[in-house]
Each structure stands twice: as structure tokens, then as C-alpha cells.
Coordinates of C-alpha atoms in Angstrom, one line a residue:
M263 CA 32.1 -50.4 3.7
K264 CA 33.1 -53.7 5.4
Y265 CA 32.5 -57.2 3.9
M266 CA 32.5 -60.7 5.2
K267 CA 33.0 -63.8 2.9
L268 CA 31.0 -66.9 3.7
G269 CA 31.5 -70.3 2.0
T270 CA 34.3 -71.6 -0.1
K271 CA 32.7 -73.3 -3.1
P272 CA 32.2 -71.6 -6.5
D273 CA 28.8 -70.4 -7.4
T274 CA 27.0 -73.2 -9.4
F275 CA 23.5 -71.7 -9.5
Y276 CA 22.2 -71.3 -13.0
T277 CA 18.9 -70.5 -14.8
E278 CA 17.3 -72.6 -17.4
E279 CA 13.8 -72.1 -18.7
A280 CA 12.9 -69.8 -15.8
V281 CA 14.1 -72.4 -13.3
R282 CA 17.0 -71.9 -10.9
S283 CA 19.1 -75.0 -10.3
V284 CA 22.4 -76.1 -8.8
M285 CA 24.9 -77.9 -11.0
S286 CA 25.4 -81.3 -9.5
D287 CA 25.7 -85.0 -10.4
V288 CA 23.0 -85.8 -7.9
P289 CA 19.4 -85.3 -9.3
A290 CA 17.3 -82.6 -7.5
D291 CA 14.6 -84.0 -5.2
L292 CA 13.2 -80.7 -3.8
I293 CA 11.3 -77.9 -5.5
I294 CA 11.1 -74.6 -3.6
Q295 CA 8.6 -72.1 -5.1
V296 CA 9.4 -68.5 -4.1
N297 CA 7.0 -66.0 -5.6
G298 CA 7.5 -66.3 -9.4
T299 CA 10.7 -68.3 -9.3
K300 CA 11.1 -72.1 -9.1
Y301 CA 14.2 -73.6 -7.5
L302 CA 15.3 -77.3 -8.2
L303 CA 17.4 -78.1 -5.2
H304 CA 18.5 -81.0 -2.9
K305 CA 16.9 -81.8 0.4
F306 CA 19.9 -82.8 2.5
P307 CA 21.9 -79.5 2.3
L308 CA 18.7 -77.5 3.1
L309 CA 17.3 -79.9 5.8
L310 CA 20.6 -79.8 7.7
K311 CA 20.4 -76.0 8.1
C312 CA 16.8 -74.9 7.9
G313 CA 14.4 -75.8 10.7
L314 CA 11.4 -74.6 8.7
I315 CA 12.1 -76.8 5.7
Q316 CA 12.6 -79.7 8.0
R317 CA 9.1 -79.3 9.4
L318 CA 7.5 -78.7 6.0
W319 CA 9.3 -81.8 4.6
S320 CA 8.1 -83.9 7.5
N321 CA 4.5 -82.8 6.8
T322 CA 4.6 -83.9 3.1
D323 CA 4.0 -87.3 1.6
N324 CA 7.5 -87.9 0.4
E325 CA 7.0 -91.6 -0.4
T326 CA 4.6 -91.1 -3.3
S327 CA 6.8 -88.8 -5.4
Q328 CA 10.4 -88.4 -6.0
L329 CA 10.2 -84.6 -6.0
V330 CA 8.7 -82.7 -3.1
S331 CA 7.4 -79.2 -3.6
I332 CA 7.4 -76.5 -0.9
S333 CA 6.1 -72.9 -1.3
L334 CA 7.8 -70.1 0.5
H335 CA 6.0 -67.1 -1.0
N336 CA 6.0 -65.0 2.1
I337 CA 9.7 -65.2 2.9
P338 CA 11.2 -61.8 3.7
G339 CA 13.5 -60.4 1.1
G340 CA 12.0 -62.6 -1.7
E341 CA 14.1 -64.6 -4.1
A342 CA 17.4 -62.8 -3.5
A343 CA 17.3 -63.4 0.3
F344 CA 16.3 -67.1 -0.1
E345 CA 19.1 -67.7 -2.6
L346 CA 21.7 -66.3 -0.1
C347 CA 20.4 -68.7 2.5
A348 CA 20.5 -71.6 0.0
K349 CA 24.1 -70.8 -1.0
F350 CA 25.1 -70.9 2.6
C351 CA 23.5 -74.3 2.9
Y352 CA 25.5 -75.5 -0.1
G353 CA 28.7 -73.9 1.1
I354 CA 28.8 -71.6 -2.0
S355 CA 30.9 -68.4 -1.5
F356 CA 29.2 -65.0 -1.3
N357 CA 30.0 -61.7 0.2
L358 CA 28.0 -60.3 3.1
S359 CA 27.8 -56.5 3.5
A360 CA 25.5 -53.9 4.9
H361 CA 23.6 -53.9 1.6
N362 CA 22.4 -57.5 1.8
F363 CA 22.6 -58.0 5.6
V364 CA 19.0 -57.2 6.4
P365 CA 17.4 -59.4 3.7
A366 CA 19.8 -62.2 4.7
I367 CA 19.0 -62.1 8.4
S368 CA 15.3 -61.7 7.8
A369 CA 15.2 -64.7 5.6
A370 CA 17.5 -66.7 7.9
K371 CA 15.2 -66.1 10.8
F372 CA 12.2 -67.0 8.7
L373 CA 13.8 -70.3 7.7
Q374 CA 14.9 -70.9 11.4
M375 CA 18.6 -71.2 10.6
T376 CA 19.5 -71.3 14.3
E377 CA 22.2 -72.9 16.4
S378 CA 19.6 -75.5 17.6
V379 CA 19.3 -76.8 14.1
A380 CA 23.0 -76.7 13.2
K381 CA 26.1 -75.5 14.9
G382 CA 27.7 -72.4 13.3
N383 CA 24.4 -71.7 11.5
L384 CA 23.8 -68.6 9.4
I385 CA 22.0 -66.5 12.1
T386 CA 25.0 -66.7 14.4
K387 CA 27.4 -65.6 11.7
L388 CA 25.1 -62.7 10.7
E389 CA 24.9 -61.5 14.3
L390 CA 28.6 -61.6 14.6
F391 CA 29.0 -59.5 11.4
F392 CA 26.5 -57.1 12.7
E393 CA 28.3 -56.5 16.0
A394 CA 31.8 -56.5 14.7
C395 CA 31.4 -54.6 11.4
I396 CA 28.1 -52.8 10.9
L397 CA 27.9 -51.1 14.3
Q398 CA 31.5 -50.1 14.1
G399 CA 31.2 -48.4 10.7
W400 CA 29.5 -45.1 9.8
K401 CA 28.0 -45.8 6.4
D402 CA 27.4 -49.5 7.3
S403 CA 25.0 -48.4 10.0
I404 CA 23.3 -45.9 7.6
V405 CA 22.9 -48.4 4.8
T406 CA 21.5 -51.0 7.3
L407 CA 18.9 -48.6 8.6
Q408 CA 17.9 -47.8 5.0
S409 CA 17.6 -51.5 4.2
M410 CA 15.5 -52.1 7.4
W411 CA 13.0 -49.5 6.4
R412 CA 12.6 -50.9 2.9
Q413 CA 12.4 -54.5 4.1
S414 CA 8.9 -55.8 4.5
G415 CA 8.3 -58.7 6.9
W416 CA 11.5 -58.4 8.9
L417 CA 11.6 -59.7 12.5
D418 CA 13.0 -58.3 15.7
E419 CA 13.6 -54.9 14.2
H420 CA 14.3 -53.4 17.6
R421 CA 17.4 -55.6 17.8
I422 CA 18.8 -54.0 14.6
V423 CA 17.3 -50.5 14.3
Q424 CA 18.0 -49.2 17.8
P425 CA 21.6 -50.4 17.9
C426 CA 22.2 -48.8 14.5
L427 CA 20.6 -45.5 15.6
N428 CA 22.7 -45.5 18.7
S429 CA 25.9 -46.1 16.7
V430 CA 25.0 -43.3 14.2
I431 CA 24.2 -40.8 17.0
E432 CA 27.3 -41.6 18.9
K433 CA 29.4 -40.9 15.9
I434 CA 27.6 -37.6 15.2
L435 CA 28.2 -36.4 18.7
A436 CA 32.0 -37.1 18.3
H437 CA 34.2 -34.1 17.9
P438 CA 35.0 -33.4 14.2
S439 CA 38.7 -33.9 14.9
Q440 CA 37.9 -37.5 15.9
V441 CA 36.1 -38.4 12.7
T442 CA 38.3 -40.9 10.9
W443 CA 35.7 -42.8 8.9
S444 CA 34.5 -42.1 5.4
Y445 CA 31.5 -39.8 4.9
T446 CA 29.7 -38.1 2.0
Y447 CA 30.1 -34.4 1.5
T448 CA 29.4 -32.9 -1.9
R449 CA 28.8 -29.2 -1.1
P450 CA 29.9 -26.9 -3.9
G451 CA 33.2 -25.3 -3.2
Y452 CA 34.3 -27.9 -0.7
P453 CA 37.8 -29.1 -1.4
K454 CA 38.7 -32.7 -2.4
K455 CA 39.6 -35.2 0.3
H456 CA 43.4 -34.8 -0.1
Q457 CA 43.0 -31.0 0.2
R458 CA 40.9 -30.9 3.3
K459 CA 42.5 -29.3 6.3
S460 CA 39.8 -30.2 8.8
T461 CA 36.4 -32.0 9.0
P462 CA 33.4 -29.7 8.7
K463 CA 31.0 -29.6 11.6
D464 CA 28.1 -30.6 9.4
W465 CA 30.0 -33.6 7.9
W466 CA 27.2 -36.0 8.9
T467 CA 24.2 -34.2 7.4
E468 CA 24.4 -35.6 3.9
D469 CA 24.6 -39.2 4.9
V470 CA 21.8 -38.9 7.5
S471 CA 19.5 -37.3 4.9
D472 CA 19.4 -40.7 3.2
L473 CA 17.4 -42.1 6.0
D474 CA 13.6 -42.5 6.1
L475 CA 11.8 -39.6 7.6
D476 CA 10.9 -41.3 10.9
L477 CA 14.5 -42.4 11.4
F478 CA 15.8 -39.0 10.5
R479 CA 13.4 -37.4 12.9
S480 CA 14.6 -39.8 15.6
V481 CA 18.3 -38.8 15.0
I482 CA 17.5 -35.1 15.0
S483 CA 15.4 -35.1 18.1
T484 CA 18.1 -37.1 20.0
I485 CA 21.0 -34.9 19.1
R486 CA 18.9 -31.8 19.8
S487 CA 18.2 -33.1 23.3
T488 CA 21.9 -33.3 24.1
R489 CA 22.2 -29.5 23.5
K490 CA 25.7 -30.0 22.1
F491 CA 24.9 -28.5 18.7
P492 CA 24.0 -25.0 17.7
A493 CA 20.6 -24.4 16.1
A494 CA 22.2 -23.5 12.8
L495 CA 23.7 -27.0 12.5
I496 CA 20.4 -28.6 13.1
G497 CA 18.9 -26.2 10.5
E498 CA 21.6 -27.2 8.0
A499 CA 20.7 -30.9 8.4
L500 CA 17.0 -30.0 7.7
H501 CA 18.0 -28.0 4.7
V502 CA 20.0 -30.9 3.2
Y503 CA 17.1 -33.3 3.9
A504 CA 14.6 -31.0 2.3
C505 CA 16.7 -30.6 -0.8
K506 CA 17.0 -34.3 -1.2
H507 CA 13.4 -35.3 -0.5
L508 CA 11.3 -32.3 -1.5
P509 CA 11.1 -31.4 -5.2
S510 CA 11.1 -27.8 -6.4
P511 CA 7.7 -26.0 -6.7
Q512 CA 8.1 -26.1 -10.5
E513 CA 8.5 -29.9 -10.5
I514 CA 5.5 -30.3 -8.2
Q515 CA 3.3 -28.2 -10.5
E516 CA 4.4 -30.2 -13.5
Q517 CA 3.6 -33.4 -11.7
A518 CA 0.3 -32.1 -10.5
Q519 CA -1.0 -31.7 -14.1
S520 CA -1.5 -35.5 -14.3
F521 CA -4.5 -35.4 -12.0
S522 CA -4.0 -39.1 -11.2
V523 CA -4.5 -41.1 -8.0
Q524 CA -0.8 -41.7 -7.9
M525 CA -0.2 -38.0 -8.0
D526 CA -2.5 -37.6 -5.0
H527 CA -0.4 -40.1 -3.1
T528 CA 2.8 -38.3 -4.1
L529 CA 1.4 -34.9 -3.0
S530 CA 0.4 -36.4 0.3
K531 CA 3.9 -37.8 0.8
H532 CA 5.5 -34.4 0.0
R533 CA 3.1 -32.8 2.4
H534 CA 4.1 -35.2 5.2
V535 CA 7.8 -34.5 4.6
L536 CA 7.2 -30.7 4.5
E537 CA 5.2 -30.6 7.7
S538 CA 7.7 -32.8 9.5
I539 CA 10.6 -30.6 8.5
V540 CA 8.7 -27.4 9.6
S541 CA 8.0 -29.0 13.0
M542 CA 11.7 -29.7 13.5
I543 CA 13.0 -26.2 12.7
P544 CA 14.6 -24.8 15.9
A545 CA 12.9 -21.8 17.3
E546 CA 16.1 -19.7 17.4
L547 CA 16.3 -16.9 14.8
G548 CA 18.7 -17.7 12.0
S549 CA 18.6 -21.5 12.5
V550 CA 17.7 -21.7 8.8
S551 CA 18.1 -19.1 6.1
G552 CA 15.3 -16.8 4.9
S553 CA 15.5 -18.2 1.4
F554 CA 15.0 -21.7 2.7
L555 CA 11.9 -20.6 4.6
F556 CA 10.5 -19.1 1.4
R557 CA 11.2 -22.3 -0.5
L558 CA 9.2 -24.2 2.1
L559 CA 6.4 -21.7 1.8
K560 CA 6.3 -22.2 -2.0
V561 CA 6.2 -26.0 -1.6
A562 CA 3.5 -25.6 1.0
N563 CA 1.4 -23.7 -1.5
C564 CA 1.9 -26.4 -4.2
V565 CA 1.2 -29.5 -2.0
G566 CA -1.8 -28.0 -0.1
A567 CA -0.2 -27.9 3.4
S568 CA -2.4 -27.2 6.4
P569 CA -3.2 -23.5 7.3
S570 CA -1.3 -23.9 10.5
I571 CA 1.9 -24.9 8.7
K572 CA 1.5 -22.0 6.2
A573 CA 0.9 -19.6 9.1
E574 CA 4.1 -20.9 10.9
L575 CA 6.1 -20.4 7.7
V576 CA 4.7 -16.9 7.1
K577 CA 5.7 -16.0 10.7
R578 CA 9.2 -17.4 10.4
S579 CA 9.7 -15.9 6.9
G580 CA 8.6 -12.5 8.2
R581 CA 11.3 -12.6 10.9
Q582 CA 14.0 -13.1 8.2
M583 CA 12.7 -11.1 5.3
D584 CA 15.8 -9.0 5.1
E585 CA 17.9 -12.1 4.1
I586 CA 16.1 -12.8 0.8
T587 CA 16.1 -11.8 -2.8
A588 CA 13.2 -10.7 -5.1
N589 CA 13.0 -14.2 -6.6
D590 CA 12.3 -15.7 -3.2
L591 CA 9.1 -13.6 -3.1
I592 CA 7.8 -15.2 -6.3
I593 CA 5.4 -17.6 -4.7
P594 CA 3.3 -19.6 -7.2
S595 CA -0.5 -19.6 -6.6
S596 CA -2.1 -22.8 -5.4
T597 CA -5.0 -22.3 -7.8
N598 CA -3.3 -20.9 -10.9
P599 CA 0.3 -21.9 -11.5
Q600 CA 0.7 -19.1 -14.0
S601 CA 0.1 -16.3 -11.4
H602 CA 1.7 -15.3 -8.2
D603 CA 0.4 -15.6 -4.7
I604 CA 0.4 -11.9 -3.8
S605 CA -1.6 -12.4 -0.6
A606 CA 1.2 -14.6 0.8
V607 CA 3.8 -11.9 0.2
E608 CA 1.6 -9.3 1.9
A609 CA 1.2 -11.6 4.9
V610 CA 4.9 -12.1 5.2
L611 CA 5.6 -8.4 4.8
E612 CA 2.9 -7.7 7.4
N613 CA 4.6 -10.0 9.8
Y614 CA 8.0 -8.4 9.1
L615 CA 6.6 -4.9 9.8
A616 CA 5.0 -6.1 13.0
Q617 CA 8.4 -7.4 14.1
F618 CA 10.0 -4.1 13.1
H619 CA 7.6 -2.0 15.1
R620 CA 8.0 -4.2 18.2
R621 CA 11.7 -3.7 18.2
E622 CA 13.7 -0.6 18.9
E623 CA 14.2 1.4 15.7
N624 CA 17.9 1.5 15.9
G625 CA 20.4 1.8 13.1
R626 CA 20.5 -2.0 12.5
M627 CA 16.8 -2.2 12.1
M628 CA 16.8 0.8 9.7
V629 CA 19.4 -0.9 7.6
S630 CA 17.2 -4.0 7.6
M631 CA 14.2 -2.0 6.5
T632 CA 16.1 -0.3 3.7
K633 CA 17.2 -3.7 2.4
V634 CA 13.7 -5.0 2.5
G635 CA 12.5 -1.9 0.6
K636 CA 14.9 -2.5 -2.3
V637 CA 14.0 -6.2 -2.5
Y638 CA 10.3 -5.4 -2.4
D639 CA 10.6 -2.9 -5.2
S640 CA 12.5 -5.5 -7.3
Y641 CA 9.6 -7.8 -6.6
L642 CA 7.2 -5.1 -7.8
Q643 CA 9.2 -5.0 -11.1
I644 CA 8.6 -8.7 -11.6
T645 CA 4.9 -8.7 -10.7
A646 CA 4.4 -5.6 -12.9
R647 CA 4.6 -7.9 -15.9
E648 CA 1.5 -9.8 -15.0
S649 CA -1.2 -9.0 -17.5
T650 CA -4.0 -9.8 -15.0
L651 CA -2.7 -7.5 -12.2
S652 CA -5.1 -4.5 -12.0
V653 CA -4.0 -0.9 -11.4
S654 CA -5.7 -0.7 -8.0
K655 CA -4.0 -3.9 -6.9
F656 CA -0.6 -2.8 -8.1
I657 CA -1.0 0.6 -6.3
A658 CA -2.1 -1.2 -3.1
L659 CA 1.0 -3.4 -3.3
A660 CA 3.3 -0.4 -3.8
E661 CA 1.7 1.4 -0.9
F662 CA 1.9 -1.6 1.4
L663 CA 5.6 -0.9 2.0
P664 CA 5.9 2.1 4.4
E665 CA 7.6 5.2 3.1
I666 CA 10.4 4.8 5.7
A667 CA 11.6 1.7 3.9
R668 CA 12.2 3.7 0.6
Q669 CA 15.3 5.9 1.0
E670 CA 15.2 6.3 -2.8
H671 CA 12.4 5.8 -5.4
D672 CA 14.5 4.5 -8.3
G673 CA 13.2 0.9 -7.9
L674 CA 9.6 2.1 -7.5
Y675 CA 10.0 4.2 -10.7
Q676 CA 11.3 1.2 -12.6
A677 CA 8.4 -1.0 -11.4
I678 CA 5.8 1.7 -12.5
N679 CA 7.5 2.2 -15.8
I680 CA 7.4 -1.6 -16.5
Y681 CA 3.8 -1.8 -15.5
I682 CA 2.8 1.1 -17.9
K683 CA 4.7 -0.5 -20.7
E684 CA 3.2 -3.9 -20.1
H685 CA -0.3 -2.5 -19.9
P686 CA -0.6 -0.2 -22.9
E687 CA -4.4 0.0 -22.5
L688 CA -4.0 2.2 -19.4
S689 CA -5.9 5.5 -19.3
K690 CA -4.2 8.8 -18.6
E691 CA -5.9 9.0 -15.3
D692 CA -4.5 5.6 -14.3
R693 CA -1.0 6.6 -15.4
K694 CA -1.3 9.7 -13.2
K695 CA -2.4 7.6 -10.2
L696 CA 0.6 5.4 -10.7
C697 CA 3.1 8.3 -11.0
R698 CA 1.7 10.0 -7.9
L699 CA 3.4 7.2 -6.0
I700 CA 6.8 8.6 -7.0
D701 CA 8.6 11.2 -5.0
C702 CA 10.7 13.0 -7.6
H703 CA 13.0 14.3 -4.9
K704 CA 14.0 10.7 -4.1
L705 CA 15.1 9.8 -7.6
S706 CA 18.7 9.7 -8.5
P707 CA 19.9 12.2 -11.1
E708 CA 20.4 9.4 -13.6
T709 CA 16.9 8.1 -13.1
R710 CA 15.4 11.6 -13.2
A711 CA 17.1 12.2 -16.6
N712 CA 15.7 8.9 -17.8
A713 CA 12.2 9.7 -16.6
I714 CA 12.2 13.2 -18.2
A715 CA 13.0 11.5 -21.6
N716 CA 10.4 8.8 -21.0
D717 CA 7.5 9.1 -23.4
H718 CA 5.3 6.9 -21.1
M719 CA 5.4 9.4 -18.3
P720 CA 2.5 11.8 -17.9
L721 CA 3.4 15.4 -18.8
R722 CA 2.5 16.5 -15.3
T723 CA 5.2 14.2 -13.9
I724 CA 7.8 15.4 -16.4
V725 CA 7.2 19.0 -15.5
Q726 CA 7.6 18.2 -11.8
L727 CA 10.8 16.3 -12.5
L728 CA 12.1 19.4 -14.4
F729 CA 11.4 21.6 -11.4
V730 CA 13.2 19.2 -9.1
E731 CA 16.1 19.2 -11.5
Q732 CA 16.2 23.0 -11.6
E733 CA 16.2 23.2 -7.8
R734 CA 19.1 20.7 -7.7
S735 CA 21.0 22.7 -10.3
V736 CA 20.6 25.9 -8.3
R737 CA 22.0 24.2 -5.2
A738 CA 24.9 22.6 -7.0
S739 CA 28.2 24.2 -6.1
S740 CA 29.7 23.8 -9.6
S741 CA 28.6 23.2 -13.1
K742 CA 30.2 19.7 -13.0
E743 CA 27.5 18.5 -10.6
A744 CA 24.6 19.6 -12.8
Y745 CA 23.4 17.2 -15.5
A746 CA 22.8 18.6 -19.0
I747 CA 19.0 18.2 -19.5
P748 CA 16.6 20.0 -21.9
S749 CA 14.8 23.1 -20.6
L750 CA 11.2 23.0 -19.4
N751 CA 10.0 24.8 -22.6
E752 CA 11.8 22.4 -24.8
I753 CA 10.2 19.4 -23.1
V754 CA 6.8 20.9 -23.2
N755 CA 7.0 21.9 -26.8
A756 CA 8.3 18.5 -27.8
R757 CA 5.4 16.8 -26.0
I758 CA 2.9 19.2 -27.6
A759 CA 4.4 18.4 -31.0
Q760 CA 4.2 14.7 -30.2
D761 CA 0.5 15.0 -29.3
D762 CA -0.2 17.1 -32.4
A763 CA 1.4 14.4 -34.6
K764 CA -0.7 11.7 -32.9
R765 CA -3.8 13.9 -33.4
S766 CA -3.1 14.3 -37.1
T767 CA -2.7 10.6 -37.5
D768 CA -6.0 9.9 -35.7
E769 CA -7.7 12.5 -37.9
R770 CA -6.5 10.7 -41.0
E771 CA -7.9 7.5 -39.7
G772 CA -11.2 9.1 -39.1
G773 CA -11.4 8.1 -35.5
Y774 CA -10.4 11.4 -33.9
R775 CA -12.8 13.7 -32.1
Q776 CA -12.0 17.3 -32.2
K777 CA -10.0 18.6 -29.2
E778 CA -8.8 22.0 -30.3
S779 CA -10.2 23.8 -27.4
V780 CA -8.8 21.4 -24.9
A781 CA -5.4 21.4 -26.6
G782 CA -5.4 25.2 -26.5
A783 CA -6.2 25.3 -22.9
R784 CA -3.5 22.7 -22.3
G785 CA -1.0 24.8 -24.2
E786 CA -1.7 27.8 -22.0
K787 CA -1.7 25.8 -18.9
I788 CA 1.8 24.5 -19.3
R789 CA 3.3 27.7 -20.6
V790 CA 6.0 28.5 -18.1
A791 CA 6.5 32.2 -18.5
P792 CA 5.7 34.9 -21.1
S793 CA 8.4 36.0 -23.4
P794 CA 10.1 39.2 -22.1
S795 CA 9.1 42.4 -24.0
P796 CA 10.3 45.9 -23.5
S797 CA 7.0 47.4 -24.3
P798 CA 4.2 47.3 -21.8
S799 CA 1.7 44.5 -22.4
P800 CA -2.0 45.3 -22.9
S801 CA -4.3 44.6 -20.0
P802 CA -5.5 41.0 -20.2
S803 CA -9.2 40.2 -20.6
P804 CA -11.0 38.5 -17.7
S805 CA -10.8 35.1 -19.4
E806 CA -7.0 35.6 -20.1
A807 CA -6.5 36.7 -16.5
K808 CA -8.2 33.6 -15.2
T809 CA -6.1 31.4 -17.5
E810 CA -2.9 33.1 -16.3
K811 CA -3.9 32.6 -12.6
D812 CA -4.5 28.9 -13.3
R813 CA -1.1 28.6 -14.9
E814 CA 0.6 30.2 -11.9
E815 CA -1.2 27.9 -9.5
N816 CA -0.2 24.9 -11.6
I817 CA 3.4 25.9 -11.6
G818 CA 3.3 26.7 -7.9
Q819 CA 2.2 23.2 -7.0
F820 CA 4.7 21.6 -9.3
G821 CA 7.5 23.6 -7.6
G822 CA 6.4 22.5 -4.1
K823 CA 7.3 19.3 -2.3
H824 CA 5.6 16.4 -3.9
K825 CA 3.4 14.1 -1.8
T826 CA 3.3 10.5 -2.7
K827 CA -0.3 10.0 -1.5

């Protein structure tokens, strides 16, 4: 950052009883009122440099009073800017930099401190500093643009803004090897200055993100028009800007609880920033990351973005769904911050599947689909903990992903297991519906062993798992490949004993209804095979023959290939 020293005298301004004065043997004869501050000054230093004060002085009746009062409430930059100009008139030393340049030149032009009033006046010196220092520096131009946008009432902005923009863009377009000026770069993992081997291509993004949105948009649109930068570099600049100017969805939700008029203004500001960033994202695939797109989608839900912006984000997110994690899919609901926006996830997945079907189903696309399947099942494990998620909705979510995306069902099993544990009120029929989604042949041996020992699984599912395990054991080439698991009869007898114990407890509590006949039928139905006997068995009665036939049909369907639907 470059500086210029003006004046040579020491600073003699002081404050006494809310009045700013200059230490001098000559009594003050001029009162300047600037907003809430009163200045006791001398007319000759100010009249010699300021054309406006000359005119205002000539219009006052200066013969009737020793002190003349002048109000300058509308001076650009306020008290601080006026005091810089007053110090220049007194010859008091102060440092000029990009931080105070804009207030100084705005106030100087307001006070008409031109060459026609006095040779070597303040405006001329400020313009020389602007050309020789600010436009030649990198951060100087950035800071000046920031000051211009915060300054109210400034004049001839095009004579400052456009040259600064041109200077910034010119330096951005320079080759990284030619970057010799200081810049801000605080990315995690980036080495310190003395350890850097080369300048990164995105060296400029962090400093440019300090600009106001309209100025930032102007910079981005100009450098995009040159076609010298890849889309990913533009996307990185948008990502840095969003991280600095858009709060996280959690922060927005916490702020929104205030329900104040100020919050409405804040949400409107965030919405404007979001929609502007989305409109600037390059159309090229991969210009921004999939996680960044989902972050914007979450913010869009929180700030109430327009349907067109949401639709654009859903479309872009669907194109890059294979780049994300399960947490990226946790989109807070716009109506209830405690729940997730499941419909938004379904819309993104639908867009992804549409893209998948339009492309050739080659190996790369299959890898992409498999990755999406694993992420989606991890997402199901998170949403399964929602107490308000109905069984039918959870099943619909699980079935939304095509079977081709699930090469294995371990993740789906975990999601169903979590849902059953988190919803203990589920009926047996609902548990059966959930477990029908699982293809036991697509479970890993470890997961099958876990499921067999899982008390939350329906008995029907456990029997089917045992048959699959027995088939695998038969196919195994050696005993080392087979997992040691309980036999079918052991599992069945254990579950019957567990049910009997629960039934006895219910009977003691007085709330149990007799189910002996049902339990007996169930015991016969799950019997695997009669015990071998050397003596011939008596002919079964008709009812026993029917029960034996039902048992064989049951075991036959368990042994067959399981259908998920």
C-alpha cells in the first residue's frame, strides 16, 4: 500500500467540550458546523483554499458579529473528510492513502479546492496521487473501489471507478509469472510467502471478492469476455465470493427467527447475492464443484429464492451428483428448519437419472451411478432418524434409486435397520415391507452375519438370509471362506423362545391375548425338516398333510432368488 505525505506542520487540532479547535495565538473567527461536530477555525487559511467557503463567507453579514457560522452538513465523507481538507489549508501534516483518498477528493471537490482558487491546491495533489500510486498498485485500486462504493455523495465517480476497474482487470489478465505485487491468499494448505515456488492462477480471487457485488460482476464479466481463463477459474472466484458474502444455511435460519423488518432486508440482500452468483456460473460442466452447487441450493431454500433459480440449481446439481457426499444432500426445509427437504433431493436425483439415461451407459457412467448409489444410501441412513418420516415415504425414497445403482445392499440394510430402531412403534407388516427392499444375495458376508443376529429383523428375512448363507457355503471352495453362523434350526428355536418369553411377560401384565393356535401354526411353518427316524412314519392326517405342504412351499420360496419389489 502506497502513501503520500501532505503538509509539514504538527497536528494542532484538539477537542474541548465537543468542539474541535486549532491551537493558535490568533482567536478563531469562523465556526464550521459539520453534522454533529462544531469546528472553531480561522477564515484566512480556509478562504485561501476553499472556493465554496469564500462564496458562503461573502454572503454572510460579517460586520455585525466577530464569529461567522457556516453549515456544511451535506459534505461528502462527513467530519473526517472535512478535517483532512482543513488540515491541508493549515499546512498540517497527514498521510494520504487509498483508505482516505475517496473521502478526501470527494470533500475537496465539494469545497471547490481547485487550481483556480489556489495554485497547487488539494484536488490537483489528489489526482496526481491517484495516477501515480493508486492505479499502479493492486490493493490500492481494490481499496479505492471499496471506498467509492461506501461513499455517499461522491462526484465524478466514472473518473475514479472505471480507471480502477481497468487497472484491476489488467493485472488479473497478467501471467502469474509477472505478478510482483502483494496479494491476499489464505487458502488452507497454501505455503507461506517465503516458501512459495510460483504464483497460483487464482491469486486474485480473494482480493476481488472484497468488492461490492456490482463491481465484482463487472470484473468477472470483463475477464470472461476475453476467453483467456478456463471456466474452473471463474468458478473458483465465484466460490470465494459466495463464502465471504453468503452465510451458511444454519446461520440464516438462526437469523430468520427474529422475524424483524431488518431480517427481511438481510434476506433480500442474501437473495440478491445468491441469484447474481448463480447467473454468473459458467455453463461448462465442472466449472464449480457439486458440493458448492448443493450449498447454493440450501441457501436458496433458506432465503426464498425464485423458482427459476432453484430449478437452475437443481439442474446443475443433478449433472454433478456423483461429486458430493451424503451431508450435501441434507437440505433444510424452507418451512420447517427441523426437517429436510426431501422433494429437492428427489428432484436433483431425477435430473441426474435423466442425464444418465441420455448418455451412453459406458463404464465411466456405471462407476458414477455406483458412487451415487452409495452416497444416496448414506443419505437414507441420515433421514431414517427423522421421527416424522412415514414408512411409505421412506420406502418411496429407497425405491427412487434404480436397482442398477446398488451393486450391494449393505448401505440400504443399514438405513432400514436405523429406521426400524428409530421407529419402535412399527407393526410387523411394516417391518416386512421394509425388509422386502433388501436383496439378501447383495449383502456382504459380514452384513449378513450381522442381520442374522439382529433381533429387529423379521423372522422371514432371517430365514431367507440363512438360506443364502447356506448356498454360499456350499459354493465355497474351502472351509476358510465359510463364515461360522448358527444353523437354521438354532435361529428359529431362539426366536421362538424369545417370542415365548415376551408372551409370558405380556400374560403377567394382563395385556396379552391368547395366541397359542397361531404360535403352534407358526412353529410348524418354520420347521425345516423332520428328524430322521429309522422306523416308518404313520400316514399324516389331512390337516397335517396340508401343514406339511405349506411348510415346503414356504421353504421353497425362501430358497429361491429374492425379489426386491
